[in-house]
Short mmCIF file of N, CA and C in Angstrom, two decimals:
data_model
loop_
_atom_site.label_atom_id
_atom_site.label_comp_id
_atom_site.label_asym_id
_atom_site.label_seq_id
_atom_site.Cartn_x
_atom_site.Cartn_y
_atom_site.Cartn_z
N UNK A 1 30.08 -10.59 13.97
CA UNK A 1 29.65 -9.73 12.88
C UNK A 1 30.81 -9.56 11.91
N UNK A 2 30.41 -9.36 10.75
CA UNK A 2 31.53 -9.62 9.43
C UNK A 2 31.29 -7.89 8.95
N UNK A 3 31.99 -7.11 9.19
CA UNK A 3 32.41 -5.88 8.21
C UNK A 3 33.28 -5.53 7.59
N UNK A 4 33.00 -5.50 6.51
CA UNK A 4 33.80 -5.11 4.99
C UNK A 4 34.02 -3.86 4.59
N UNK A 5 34.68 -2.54 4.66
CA UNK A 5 34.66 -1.47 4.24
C UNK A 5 35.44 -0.97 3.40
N UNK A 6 35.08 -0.29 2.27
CA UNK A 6 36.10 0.38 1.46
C UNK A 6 35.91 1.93 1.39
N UNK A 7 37.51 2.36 1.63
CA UNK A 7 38.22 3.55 1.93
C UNK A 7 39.01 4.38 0.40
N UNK A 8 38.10 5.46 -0.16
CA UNK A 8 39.31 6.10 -0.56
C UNK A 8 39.70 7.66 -0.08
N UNK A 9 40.84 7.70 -0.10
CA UNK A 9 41.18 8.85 0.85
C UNK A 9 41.38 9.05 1.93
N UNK A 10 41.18 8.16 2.83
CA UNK A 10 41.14 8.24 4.46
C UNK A 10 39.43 7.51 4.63
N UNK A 11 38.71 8.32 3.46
CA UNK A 11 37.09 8.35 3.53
C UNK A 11 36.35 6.52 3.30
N UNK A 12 35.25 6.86 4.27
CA UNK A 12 34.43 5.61 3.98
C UNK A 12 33.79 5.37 3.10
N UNK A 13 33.33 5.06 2.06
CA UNK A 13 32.74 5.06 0.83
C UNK A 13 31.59 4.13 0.72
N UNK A 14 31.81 3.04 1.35
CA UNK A 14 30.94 1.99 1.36
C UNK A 14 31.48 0.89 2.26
N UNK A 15 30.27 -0.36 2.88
CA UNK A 15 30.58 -1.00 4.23
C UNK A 15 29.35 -1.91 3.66
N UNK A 16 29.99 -3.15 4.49
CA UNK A 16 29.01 -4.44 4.10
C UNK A 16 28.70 -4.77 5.16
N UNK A 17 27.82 -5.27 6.14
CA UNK A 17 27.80 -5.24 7.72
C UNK A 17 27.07 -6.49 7.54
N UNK A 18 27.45 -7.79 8.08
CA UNK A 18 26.64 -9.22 7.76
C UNK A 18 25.07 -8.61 9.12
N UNK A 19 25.46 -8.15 10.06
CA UNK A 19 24.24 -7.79 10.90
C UNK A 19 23.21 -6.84 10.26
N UNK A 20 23.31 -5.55 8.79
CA UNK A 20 22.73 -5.51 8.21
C UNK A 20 22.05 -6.25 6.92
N UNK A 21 23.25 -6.87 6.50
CA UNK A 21 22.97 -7.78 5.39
C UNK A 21 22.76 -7.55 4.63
N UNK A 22 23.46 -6.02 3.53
CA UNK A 22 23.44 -5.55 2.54
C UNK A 22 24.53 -4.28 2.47
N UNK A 23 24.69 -3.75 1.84
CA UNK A 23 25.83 -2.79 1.55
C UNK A 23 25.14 -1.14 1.46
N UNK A 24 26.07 -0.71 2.24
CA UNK A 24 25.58 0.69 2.48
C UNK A 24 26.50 2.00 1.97
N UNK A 25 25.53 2.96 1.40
CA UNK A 25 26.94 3.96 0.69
C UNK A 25 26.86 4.86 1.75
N UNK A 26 28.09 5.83 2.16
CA UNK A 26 28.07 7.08 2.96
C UNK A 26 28.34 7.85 1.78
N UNK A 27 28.79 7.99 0.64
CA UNK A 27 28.76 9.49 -0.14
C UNK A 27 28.35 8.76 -1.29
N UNK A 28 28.33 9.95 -1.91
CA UNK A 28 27.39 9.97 -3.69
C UNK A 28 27.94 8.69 -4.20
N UNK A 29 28.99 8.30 -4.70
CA UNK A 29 29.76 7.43 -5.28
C UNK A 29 29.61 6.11 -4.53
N UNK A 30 29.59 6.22 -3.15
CA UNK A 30 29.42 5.24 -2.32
C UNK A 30 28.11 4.50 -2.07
N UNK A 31 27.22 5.30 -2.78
CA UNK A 31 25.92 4.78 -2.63
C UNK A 31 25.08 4.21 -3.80
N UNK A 32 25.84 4.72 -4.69
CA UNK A 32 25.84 4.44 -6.41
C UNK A 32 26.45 2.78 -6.49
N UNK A 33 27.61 2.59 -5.75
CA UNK A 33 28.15 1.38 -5.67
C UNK A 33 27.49 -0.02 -5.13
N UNK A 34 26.69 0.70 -3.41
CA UNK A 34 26.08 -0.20 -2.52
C UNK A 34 24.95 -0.73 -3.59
N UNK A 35 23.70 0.83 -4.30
CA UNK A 35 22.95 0.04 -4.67
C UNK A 35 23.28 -0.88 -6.25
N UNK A 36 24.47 -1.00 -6.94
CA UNK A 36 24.71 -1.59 -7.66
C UNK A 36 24.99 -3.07 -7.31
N UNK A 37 25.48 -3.27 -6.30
CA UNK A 37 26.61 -4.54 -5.44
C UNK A 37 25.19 -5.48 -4.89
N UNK A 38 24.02 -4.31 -4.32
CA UNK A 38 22.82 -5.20 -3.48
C UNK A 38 22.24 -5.58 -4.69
N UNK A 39 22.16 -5.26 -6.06
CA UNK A 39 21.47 -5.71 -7.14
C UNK A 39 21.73 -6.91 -7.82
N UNK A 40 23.09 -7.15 -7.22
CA UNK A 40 23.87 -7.83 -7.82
C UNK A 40 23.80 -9.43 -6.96
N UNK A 41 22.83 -10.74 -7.26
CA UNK A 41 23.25 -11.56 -6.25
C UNK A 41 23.99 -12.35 -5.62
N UNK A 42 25.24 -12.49 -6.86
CA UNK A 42 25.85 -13.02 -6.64
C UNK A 42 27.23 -12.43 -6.01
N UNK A 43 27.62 -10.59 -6.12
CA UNK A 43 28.44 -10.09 -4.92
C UNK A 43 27.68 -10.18 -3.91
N UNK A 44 26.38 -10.00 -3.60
CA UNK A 44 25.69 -10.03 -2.30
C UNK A 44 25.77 -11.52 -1.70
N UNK A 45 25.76 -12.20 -2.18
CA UNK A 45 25.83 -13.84 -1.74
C UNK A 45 27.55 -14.35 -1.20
N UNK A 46 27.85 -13.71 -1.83
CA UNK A 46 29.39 -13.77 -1.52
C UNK A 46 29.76 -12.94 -0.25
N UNK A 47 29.32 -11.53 -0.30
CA UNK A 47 29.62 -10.94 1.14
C UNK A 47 29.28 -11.85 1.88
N UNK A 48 27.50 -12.27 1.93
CA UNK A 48 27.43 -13.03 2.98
C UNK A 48 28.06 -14.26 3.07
N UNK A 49 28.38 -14.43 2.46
CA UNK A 49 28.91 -16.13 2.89
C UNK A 49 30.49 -15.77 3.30
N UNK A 50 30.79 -14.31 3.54
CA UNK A 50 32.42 -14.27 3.63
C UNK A 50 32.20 -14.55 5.52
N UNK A 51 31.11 -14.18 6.13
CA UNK A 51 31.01 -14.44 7.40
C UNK A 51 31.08 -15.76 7.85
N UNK A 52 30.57 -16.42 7.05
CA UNK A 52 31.30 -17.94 7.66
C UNK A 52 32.46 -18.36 6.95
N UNK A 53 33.07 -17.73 5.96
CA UNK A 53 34.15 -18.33 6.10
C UNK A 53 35.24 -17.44 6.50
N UNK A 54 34.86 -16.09 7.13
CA UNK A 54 35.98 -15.73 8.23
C UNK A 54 35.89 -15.62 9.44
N UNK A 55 34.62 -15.36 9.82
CA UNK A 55 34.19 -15.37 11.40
C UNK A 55 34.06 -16.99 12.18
N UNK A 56 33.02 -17.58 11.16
CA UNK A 56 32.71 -18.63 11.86
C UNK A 56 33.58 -20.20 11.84
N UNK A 57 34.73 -19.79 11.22
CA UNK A 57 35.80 -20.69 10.51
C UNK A 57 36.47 -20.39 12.24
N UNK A 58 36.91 -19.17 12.15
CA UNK A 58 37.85 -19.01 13.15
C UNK A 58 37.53 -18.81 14.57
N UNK A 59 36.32 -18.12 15.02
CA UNK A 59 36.07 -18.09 16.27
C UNK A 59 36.43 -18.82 17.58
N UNK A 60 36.43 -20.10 16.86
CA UNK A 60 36.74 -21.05 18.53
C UNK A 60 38.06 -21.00 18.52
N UNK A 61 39.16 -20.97 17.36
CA UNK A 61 40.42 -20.62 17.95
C UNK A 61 40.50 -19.39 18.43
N UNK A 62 39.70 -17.75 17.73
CA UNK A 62 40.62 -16.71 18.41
C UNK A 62 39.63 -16.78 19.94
N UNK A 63 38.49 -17.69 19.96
CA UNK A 63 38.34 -17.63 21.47
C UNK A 63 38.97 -17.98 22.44
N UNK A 64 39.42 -19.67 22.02
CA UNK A 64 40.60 -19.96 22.93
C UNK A 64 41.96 -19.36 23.18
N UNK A 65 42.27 -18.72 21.82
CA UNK A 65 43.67 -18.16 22.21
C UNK A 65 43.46 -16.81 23.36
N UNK A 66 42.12 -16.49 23.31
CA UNK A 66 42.26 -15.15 24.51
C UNK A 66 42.16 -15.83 25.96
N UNK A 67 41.09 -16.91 25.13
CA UNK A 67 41.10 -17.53 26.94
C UNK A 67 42.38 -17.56 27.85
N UNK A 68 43.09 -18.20 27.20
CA UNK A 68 44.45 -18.67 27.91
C UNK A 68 45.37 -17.82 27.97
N UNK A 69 45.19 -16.10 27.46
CA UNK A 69 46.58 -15.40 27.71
C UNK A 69 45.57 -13.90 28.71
N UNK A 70 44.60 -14.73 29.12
CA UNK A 70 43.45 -13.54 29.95
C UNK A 70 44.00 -14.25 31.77
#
């Protein structure tokens, strides 16, 4: 799973979750953003495609590297 979150203040504001597959606000500002970003297809196409190119790029190495120090 690919999650993306942006923080201001300590605070969560907004989160991209590839297992939801769209962007979600937790406060006023944060939700003003999500539904701007899901309107948008080409940031939405891009979140998703950030899951294969960070999860599914790397997986079989950070799998093997645990294998061998487990």
């Amino acid at each position: 799973e690919y999650i993306e979150s942006y923080y201001y203040n300590k605070l969560e504001f907004t989160r991209f979750s590839s297992s939801v597959g769209k962007f979600v606000g937790f406060t006023e500002y944060g939700v003003r953003n999500a539904e701007y970003w899901n309107n948008d297809a080409s940031i939405l196409s891009g979140a998703k495609a950030a899951k294969e190119v960070y999860c599914l790029h790397n997986i079989q190495i950070w799998y093997n590297n645990m294998l061998t120090k487990s």
